């Protein structure tokens, strides 16, 4: 996409639905969301293809802990020796100990579909987690990212502002855009109203703040 930002299709459910983003700056790299567990090998292959060593990845920015965004994070942490996982204060405990996250996901998807979509969920060691408060800034190479608390889709959601590309990584806060439905009138975007923490008023307030 330019500015050292790469898009990697995570092939969640089908091609073109969900992506992880890789940001590269001055020889350092960060993933923004990882996709589900089965996508982890694709993300590592993308590093090889772009020519980034696993040691050069400093961060996984995880907008929220829903498994289509962060399910593969534990697997990637095992493969990326210098990476730290950056999480919302309300989300971090659920990837350090995913017991409740797994139980909740099985409740939504059923055991068989859960296994098929997400595989095995690997915990992230607490000492490799950075908890990002609202307004916190982190440096990657020469660029700065700022974390913005963004409740509404989930209470444990943050968005990530990238000063260098003047882009906001919105996770599930801004909405879903099915690319096949884009037309001359623009993108087709609808709110992401997934259970179990959807709060419409908070979501509207977060979108106003992002804008
Ligand atoms: Zn979500």
XYZ file of N, CA and C and ligand atoms in Angstrom:
634
model
N 0.817 -1.207 0.000
C 0.000 0.000 0.000
C 0.852 1.260 0.000
N 2.174 1.151 -0.035
C 3.047 2.303 0.115
C 3.344 2.572 1.581
N 4.260 3.497 1.852
C 4.658 3.845 3.221
C 5.103 2.626 4.026
N 5.584 1.576 3.357
C 6.038 0.390 4.076
C 4.916 -0.430 4.683
N 3.697 -0.280 4.171
C 2.550 -1.041 4.686
C 2.180 -2.126 3.668
N 2.141 -3.369 4.133
C 1.797 -4.506 3.276
C 0.516 -5.153 3.777
N -0.315 -5.625 2.844
C -1.562 -6.297 3.188
C -1.405 -7.790 2.912
N -1.738 -8.605 3.897
C -1.645 -10.064 3.738
C -3.026 -10.655 3.955
N -3.563 -11.272 2.911
C -4.877 -11.917 3.040
C -4.747 -13.099 4.004
N -5.562 -13.120 5.059
C -5.476 -14.227 6.023
C -6.326 -15.422 5.591
N -7.046 -15.291 4.466
C -7.896 -16.368 3.933
C -8.895 -16.862 4.974
N -9.360 -15.968 5.832
C -10.373 -16.325 6.830
C -11.720 -16.522 6.120
N -12.264 -17.702 6.191
C -13.513 -18.103 5.529
C -13.406 -18.151 4.007
N -12.813 -17.120 3.386
C -12.657 -17.079 1.933
C -11.632 -15.992 1.601
N -11.094 -16.000 0.363
C -10.164 -14.933 -0.003
C -10.863 -13.567 0.010
N -10.128 -12.530 0.375
C -10.639 -11.164 0.260
C -11.479 -10.685 1.424
N -11.637 -11.498 2.461
C -12.514 -11.097 3.573
C -11.750 -10.393 4.691
N -10.583 -10.911 5.031
C -9.880 -10.386 6.208
C -8.376 -10.334 5.918
N -7.727 -9.335 6.512
C -6.304 -9.166 6.249
C -5.544 -8.846 7.520
N -4.278 -9.218 7.497
C -3.314 -8.707 8.461
C -2.507 -7.637 7.723
N -2.020 -6.647 8.477
C -1.145 -5.652 7.863
C 0.240 -5.760 8.480
N 1.250 -5.630 7.626
C 2.634 -5.615 8.081
C 3.193 -4.226 7.787
N 3.762 -3.598 8.816
C 4.371 -2.275 8.633
C 5.875 -2.426 8.817
N 6.631 -1.933 7.844
C 8.095 -2.030 7.888
C 8.673 -0.622 7.872
N 9.588 -0.339 8.808
C 10.215 0.982 8.851
C 11.651 0.857 9.346
N 12.573 1.291 8.523
C 13.974 1.343 8.920
C 14.464 -0.006 9.458
N 14.079 -1.089 8.780
C 14.560 -2.419 9.153
C 13.841 -3.071 10.324
N 12.820 -2.399 10.870
C 12.021 -3.001 11.945
C 10.606 -3.218 11.415
N 9.879 -4.187 12.024
C 8.565 -4.539 11.479
C 7.548 -4.803 12.588
N 6.288 -4.563 12.251
C 5.181 -4.849 13.176
C 3.998 -5.371 12.373
N 3.307 -6.343 12.924
C 2.038 -6.783 12.352
C 0.908 -6.050 13.063
N -0.103 -5.619 12.301
C -1.329 -5.118 12.898
C -2.380 -6.210 12.681
N -2.769 -6.864 13.751
C -3.629 -8.047 13.752
C -2.962 -9.203 13.003
N -3.331 -10.404 13.388
C -2.632 -11.579 12.854
C -3.551 -12.530 12.101
N -4.862 -12.297 12.184
C -5.777 -13.309 11.674
C -5.849 -14.494 12.627
N -6.602 -15.499 12.238
C -6.795 -16.697 13.051
C -5.548 -17.581 12.987
N -5.523 -18.591 13.867
C -4.366 -19.483 13.956
C -3.873 -20.027 12.621
N -4.782 -20.546 11.785
C -4.322 -21.130 10.523
C -3.618 -20.135 9.586
N -3.725 -18.814 9.863
C -3.067 -17.817 9.002
C -1.606 -17.597 9.366
N -1.182 -18.063 10.558
C 0.177 -17.754 11.022
C 1.268 -18.138 10.010
N 1.212 -19.342 9.417
C 2.256 -19.672 8.436
C 2.274 -18.726 7.230
N 1.110 -18.214 6.849
C 1.055 -17.255 5.730
C 1.778 -15.960 6.093
N 1.629 -15.530 7.343
C 2.278 -14.285 7.771
C 3.795 -14.450 7.808
N 4.253 -15.616 8.263
C 5.696 -15.879 8.287
C 6.239 -15.969 6.860
N 5.461 -16.573 5.963
C 5.879 -16.661 4.558
C 5.958 -15.261 3.940
N 5.053 -14.373 4.370
C 5.072 -12.998 3.847
C 6.360 -12.289 4.268
N 6.807 -12.533 5.509
C 8.080 -11.942 5.955
C 9.218 -12.400 5.038
N 9.257 -13.718 4.759
C 10.300 -14.262 3.885
C 10.251 -13.581 2.518
N 9.036 -13.435 2.014
C 8.866 -12.889 0.661
C 9.336 -11.430 0.589
N 9.060 -10.672 1.646
C 9.430 -9.256 1.662
C 10.903 -9.093 2.045
N 11.473 -10.133 2.679
C 12.885 -10.078 3.056
C 13.111 -9.525 4.448
N 12.189 -9.801 5.356
C 12.310 -9.371 6.748
C 12.610 -10.611 7.598
N 13.704 -10.578 8.362
C 14.036 -11.699 9.246
C 13.074 -11.717 10.431
N 12.886 -12.895 10.999
C 11.948 -13.008 12.131
C 12.401 -12.167 13.318
N 13.726 -11.977 13.447
C 14.272 -11.166 14.546
C 13.949 -9.682 14.382
N 13.559 -9.268 13.185
C 13.298 -7.841 12.934
C 11.881 -7.414 13.319
N 11.048 -8.376 13.700
C 9.669 -8.028 14.069
C 9.623 -7.647 15.549
N 9.280 -6.392 15.818
C 9.266 -5.877 17.200
C 7.913 -6.028 17.876
N 6.830 -5.931 17.092
C 5.509 -5.868 17.725
C 4.444 -6.639 16.956
N 3.462 -7.134 17.711
C 2.148 -7.479 17.165
C 1.179 -6.487 17.802
N 0.602 -5.590 17.011
C -0.443 -4.699 17.508
C -1.773 -5.431 17.332
N -2.430 -5.787 18.423
C -3.660 -6.592 18.329
C -4.841 -5.692 18.706
N -5.615 -5.284 17.684
C -6.680 -4.294 17.916
C -7.681 -4.785 18.952
N -7.966 -6.090 18.940
C -8.826 -6.710 19.947
C -8.617 -8.213 19.879
N -9.182 -8.949 20.841
C -8.801 -10.371 20.957
C -9.739 -11.328 20.222
N -10.720 -10.807 19.462
C -11.543 -11.731 18.666
C -10.610 -12.575 17.798
N -10.958 -13.857 17.651
C -9.985 -14.810 17.116
C -9.674 -14.608 15.640
N -10.584 -13.936 14.903
C -10.253 -13.648 13.504
C -9.226 -12.515 13.402
N -8.951 -11.828 14.519
C -7.944 -10.758 14.547
C -6.675 -11.172 15.293
N -6.819 -11.983 16.342
C -5.674 -12.247 17.216
C -5.460 -13.731 17.499
N -6.236 -14.606 16.870
C -6.152 -16.036 17.178
C -4.785 -16.621 16.889
N -4.072 -16.054 15.902
C -2.765 -16.594 15.527
C -1.604 -15.960 16.288
N -1.917 -15.040 17.208
C -0.850 -14.261 17.857
C 0.103 -15.142 18.665
N -0.434 -16.100 19.422
C 0.414 -16.957 20.249
C 1.399 -17.758 19.419
N 0.909 -18.284 18.299
C 1.771 -19.038 17.386
C 2.890 -18.152 16.842
N 2.523 -16.927 16.445
C 3.529 -16.018 15.889
C 4.551 -15.606 16.940
N 4.096 -15.409 18.184
C 5.030 -15.021 19.242
C 6.112 -16.087 19.414
N 5.734 -17.351 19.237
C 6.722 -18.429 19.353
C 7.756 -18.369 18.226
N 7.329 -17.856 17.064
C 8.222 -17.826 15.900
C 9.027 -16.535 15.801
N 8.618 -15.498 16.561
C 9.242 -14.171 16.437
C 9.909 -13.806 17.770
N 11.204 -14.087 17.908
C 11.845 -14.045 19.229
C 11.857 -12.672 19.892
N 11.831 -11.588 19.100
C 11.927 -10.248 19.696
C 10.584 -9.537 19.788
N 9.515 -10.200 19.348
C 8.220 -9.502 19.276
C 7.572 -9.394 20.643
N 6.880 -8.262 20.845
C 6.003 -8.119 21.990
C 4.589 -7.861 21.502
N 3.625 -8.413 22.204
C 2.224 -8.253 21.815
C 1.663 -7.024 22.525
N 1.090 -6.092 21.761
C 0.533 -4.870 22.328
C -0.980 -5.019 22.366
N -1.532 -4.889 23.574
C -2.953 -5.184 23.776
C -3.628 -4.135 24.650
N -4.922 -4.005 24.465
C -5.777 -3.164 25.315
C -5.782 -3.745 26.737
N -5.870 -2.879 27.752
C -5.869 -3.391 29.135
C -6.945 -4.450 29.387
N -8.115 -4.309 28.752
C -9.188 -5.285 28.952
C -8.994 -6.551 28.130
N -8.126 -6.504 27.104
C -7.926 -7.661 26.230
C -6.754 -8.522 26.649
N -5.721 -7.872 27.193
C -4.472 -8.581 27.500
C -4.681 -9.858 28.333
N -5.483 -9.802 29.421
C -5.614 -11.014 30.251
C -6.140 -12.220 29.472
N -6.922 -11.977 28.412
C -7.550 -13.085 27.689
C -6.620 -13.780 26.700
N -5.501 -13.152 26.363
C -4.522 -13.865 25.535
C -3.406 -14.454 26.393
N -3.242 -13.899 27.605
C -2.269 -14.483 28.546
C -2.842 -15.795 29.093
N -4.136 -15.787 29.390
C -4.847 -17.010 29.783
C -6.133 -17.111 28.968
N -6.078 -17.827 27.834
C -7.220 -17.824 26.909
C -8.388 -18.748 27.287
N -8.400 -19.269 28.494
C -9.444 -20.234 28.873
C -10.849 -19.705 28.578
N -11.135 -18.487 29.037
C -12.487 -17.939 28.862
C -12.765 -17.572 27.410
N -11.712 -17.121 26.718
C -11.853 -16.767 25.293
C -12.221 -18.005 24.475
N -11.575 -19.127 24.778
C -11.856 -20.378 24.066
C -13.293 -20.819 24.366
N -13.669 -20.783 25.652
C -15.016 -21.223 26.034
C -16.072 -20.350 25.357
N -15.851 -19.030 25.348
C -16.808 -18.098 24.733
C -16.913 -18.321 23.234
N -15.781 -18.601 22.591
C -15.778 -18.799 21.145
C -16.500 -20.087 20.779
N -16.286 -21.133 21.579
C -16.972 -22.407 21.316
C -18.477 -22.221 21.482
N -18.860 -21.355 22.442
C -20.284 -21.071 22.650
C -20.905 -20.436 21.401
N -20.141 -19.560 20.737
C -20.660 -18.870 19.548
C -20.627 -19.791 18.322
N -19.525 -20.522 18.118
C -19.314 -21.247 16.857
C -19.636 -22.735 16.941
N -19.682 -23.293 18.142
C -19.764 -24.752 18.262
C -18.361 -25.329 18.154
N -18.165 -26.473 18.789
C -16.829 -27.073 18.900
C -16.195 -27.358 17.526
N -16.951 -27.971 16.615
C -16.360 -28.426 15.348
C -15.907 -27.236 14.500
N -16.786 -26.247 14.342
C -16.444 -25.082 13.528
C -15.311 -24.289 14.182
N -15.348 -24.216 15.531
C -14.275 -23.519 16.248
C -12.913 -24.118 15.901
N -12.829 -25.465 15.977
C -11.551 -26.145 15.691
C -11.120 -25.868 14.247
N -12.082 -25.927 13.330
C -11.773 -25.767 11.913
C -11.262 -24.342 11.620
N -11.915 -23.338 12.215
C -11.576 -21.945 11.901
C -10.334 -21.476 12.639
N -10.145 -21.952 13.872
C -9.154 -21.322 14.745
C -8.023 -22.227 15.181
N -8.164 -23.533 15.022
C -7.090 -24.440 15.432
C -6.835 -24.341 16.915
N -5.551 -24.420 17.289
C -5.196 -24.388 18.710
C -4.805 -22.968 19.102
N -5.349 -22.503 20.232
C -5.040 -21.155 20.710
C -3.899 -21.239 21.719
N -2.790 -20.582 21.409
C -1.597 -20.663 22.252
C -1.494 -19.396 23.107
N -1.346 -19.541 24.437
C -1.245 -18.364 25.309
C 0.019 -17.552 25.026
N -0.047 -16.256 25.335
C 1.122 -15.377 25.193
C 1.699 -15.124 26.586
N 3.012 -15.365 26.783
C 3.608 -15.129 28.106
C 3.416 -13.669 28.538
N 3.023 -13.476 29.799
C 2.711 -12.130 30.301
C 3.882 -11.168 30.127
N 5.109 -11.670 30.270
C 6.273 -10.768 30.193
C 6.528 -10.275 28.768
N 5.827 -10.837 27.780
C 5.995 -10.359 26.400
C 4.808 -9.517 25.940
N 3.970 -9.102 26.893
C 2.789 -8.285 26.567
C 3.037 -6.839 26.986
N 2.696 -5.902 26.107
C 2.671 -4.476 26.456
C 1.207 -4.063 26.488
N 0.772 -3.518 27.620
C -0.604 -3.039 27.727
C -0.619 -1.569 27.319
N -1.387 -1.255 26.272
C -1.406 0.111 25.734
C -2.625 0.870 26.244
N -2.367 1.934 26.980
C -3.451 2.801 27.458
C -3.826 3.776 26.340
N -4.985 4.406 26.495
C -5.431 5.406 25.525
C -4.382 6.511 25.394
N -3.999 6.821 24.166
C -3.038 7.898 23.924
C -1.586 7.468 23.987
N -1.343 6.214 24.342
C 0.043 5.728 24.414
C 0.686 5.715 23.023
N 1.977 6.030 22.978
C 2.692 6.034 21.705
C 3.835 5.033 21.738
N 4.084 4.394 20.598
C 5.196 3.447 20.480
C 5.954 3.746 19.194
N 7.248 3.518 19.238
C 8.136 3.797 18.115
C 8.461 2.498 17.375
N 8.427 2.539 16.046
C 8.903 1.417 15.230
C 9.826 2.026 14.177
N 11.114 1.688 14.225
C 12.045 2.366 13.318
C 11.952 3.860 13.562
N 11.644 4.612 12.490
C 11.574 6.079 12.636
C 10.143 6.585 12.761
N 9.169 5.670 12.840
C 7.789 6.171 12.856
C 7.121 5.911 14.200
N 6.073 6.693 14.439
C 5.381 6.634 15.721
C 3.943 6.179 15.505
N 3.504 5.293 16.376
C 2.110 4.851 16.390
C 1.454 5.343 17.671
N 0.166 5.684 17.560
C -0.574 6.094 18.753
C -1.811 5.199 18.901
N -2.050 4.759 20.120
C -3.157 3.842 20.402
C -4.360 4.624 20.909
N -5.522 4.335 20.326
C -6.740 5.079 20.636
C -7.784 4.099 21.169
N -8.209 4.296 22.392
C -9.257 3.454 22.972
C -10.515 3.599 22.114
N -11.097 2.482 21.675
C -12.213 2.543 20.727
C -13.273 1.497 21.077
N -14.017 1.706 22.166
C -15.060 0.735 22.520
C -16.245 0.817 21.559
N -17.090 -0.201 21.575
C -18.287 -0.214 20.732
C -18.477 -1.582 20.089
N -17.502 -1.992 19.265
C -17.517 -3.363 18.732
C -17.206 -4.328 19.871
N -16.254 -3.950 20.693
C -15.922 -4.676 21.919
C -15.310 -3.673 22.877
N -15.453 -3.934 24.156
C -14.922 -2.980 25.153
C -13.400 -2.992 25.199
N -12.812 -4.064 24.654
C -11.353 -4.186 24.731
C -10.692 -3.861 23.387
N -11.218 -2.897 22.670
C -10.750 -2.603 21.310
C -9.964 -1.298 21.288
N -8.791 -1.308 20.660
C -8.135 -0.032 20.338
C -7.902 0.058 18.845
N -7.734 1.285 18.363
C -7.337 1.525 16.982
C -5.928 2.098 17.021
N -5.236 2.000 15.889
C -3.824 2.377 15.846
C -3.609 3.445 14.783
N -3.166 4.610 15.199
C -2.868 5.720 14.287
C -1.410 5.657 13.880
N -1.179 5.643 12.571
C 0.177 5.605 12.021
C 0.489 6.982 11.443
N 1.334 7.720 12.147
C 1.639 9.094 11.708
C 2.266 9.133 10.329
N 3.142 8.155 10.012
C 3.903 8.206 8.760
C 2.995 8.109 7.537
N 2.015 7.212 7.580
C 1.115 7.059 6.427
C -0.183 7.840 6.636
N -0.310 8.502 7.778
C -1.539 9.192 8.166
C -2.741 8.261 7.976
N -2.594 7.046 8.504
C -3.648 6.027 8.384
C -4.074 5.559 9.766
N -5.326 5.171 9.859
C -5.845 4.586 11.088
C -6.116 3.105 10.818
N -5.495 2.235 11.605
C -5.840 0.812 11.554
C -7.028 0.626 12.489
N -8.194 0.340 11.935
C -9.430 0.448 12.701
C -9.943 -0.885 13.225
N -9.282 -2.002 12.899
C -9.779 -3.294 13.391
C -11.215 -3.496 12.959
N -12.105 -3.713 13.937
C -13.523 -3.884 13.627
C -14.342 -2.655 14.036
N -13.682 -1.519 14.276
C -14.428 -0.362 14.769
C -15.121 0.414 13.657
N -14.439 0.656 12.540
C -15.034 1.495 11.492
C -16.130 0.754 10.740
N -15.966 -0.553 10.527
C -16.994 -1.317 9.830
C -16.399 -2.392 8.956
N -17.290 -3.171 8.343
C -16.893 -4.212 7.391
C -17.163 -3.684 5.991
N -16.195 -3.883 5.112
C -16.401 -3.497 3.722
C -16.232 -4.735 2.851
N -17.334 -5.214 2.302
C -17.262 -6.348 1.375
C -16.878 -5.794 0.014
N -15.643 -6.091 -0.420
C -15.110 -5.446 -1.624
C -15.919 -5.786 -2.861
N -16.533 -6.980 -2.878
C -17.314 -7.380 -4.053
C -18.528 -6.467 -4.245
N -18.933 -5.771 -3.176
C -20.130 -4.941 -3.257
C -19.792 -3.463 -3.488
N -18.500 -3.152 -3.684
C -18.134 -1.768 -4.019
C -18.672 -1.453 -5.413
N -19.064 -0.209 -5.608
C -19.592 0.189 -6.910
C -19.082 1.589 -7.223
N -19.556 2.153 -8.325
C -19.169 3.517 -8.696
C -19.555 4.494 -7.591
N -20.521 4.118 -6.753
C -20.951 5.014 -5.674
C -20.065 4.874 -4.436
N -19.090 3.982 -4.534
C -18.137 3.874 -3.424
C -18.172 2.521 -2.759
N -17.496 2.435 -1.621
C -17.412 1.183 -0.870
C -18.735 0.922 -0.148
N -19.051 -0.351 0.020
C -20.229 -0.757 0.781
C -19.741 -1.125 2.180
N -20.086 -0.313 3.154
C -19.560 -0.510 4.510
C -20.717 -0.606 5.489
N -20.664 -1.603 6.381
C -21.701 -1.716 7.402
C -21.047 -1.915 8.762
N -21.760 -1.517 9.817
C -21.169 -1.636 11.149
C -20.932 -3.097 11.517
N -19.902 -3.326 12.326
C -19.545 -4.679 12.766
C -20.255 -4.926 14.094
N -21.387 -5.613 14.052
C -22.282 -5.709 15.211
C -22.197 -7.060 15.911
N -21.038 -7.698 15.786
C -20.841 -9.042 16.329
C -21.110 -9.110 17.845
N -21.711 -10.213 18.359
C -21.764 -10.406 19.799
C -20.331 -10.593 20.331
N -20.089 -10.435 21.636
C -21.078 -10.360 22.697
C -21.042 -9.012 23.409
N -20.239 -8.076 22.911
C -20.079 -6.802 23.633
C -20.508 -5.606 22.795
N -21.269 -5.818 21.726
C -21.634 -4.720 20.834
C -22.425 -3.649 21.586
N -21.931 -2.391 21.514
C -22.575 -1.258 22.181
C -22.705 -0.117 21.164
N -23.900 0.037 20.572
C -24.072 0.979 19.450
C -23.648 2.413 19.774
N -24.044 2.926 20.948
C -23.719 4.325 21.264
C -22.207 4.520 21.390
N -21.565 3.556 22.043
C -20.104 3.635 22.202
C -19.416 3.548 20.841
N -19.964 2.709 19.950
C -19.364 2.560 18.623
C -19.456 3.873 17.854
N -20.622 4.511 17.895
C -20.783 5.797 17.197
C -19.805 6.834 17.747
N -19.661 6.856 19.071
C -18.738 7.819 19.688
C -17.301 7.535 19.251
N -16.946 6.242 19.158
C -15.579 5.891 18.728
C -15.340 6.307 17.281
N -16.338 6.095 16.417
C -16.175 6.476 15.001
C -16.027 7.992 14.883
N -16.809 8.737 15.669
C -16.666 10.201 15.681
C -15.250 10.591 16.083
N -14.733 9.902 17.093
C -13.401 10.237 17.574
C -12.339 9.925 16.521
N -12.478 8.775 15.835
C -11.516 8.439 14.784
C -11.557 9.489 13.687
N -12.783 9.884 13.312
C -12.930 10.872 12.219
C -12.317 12.211 12.639
Zn -14.144 -8.376 16.249
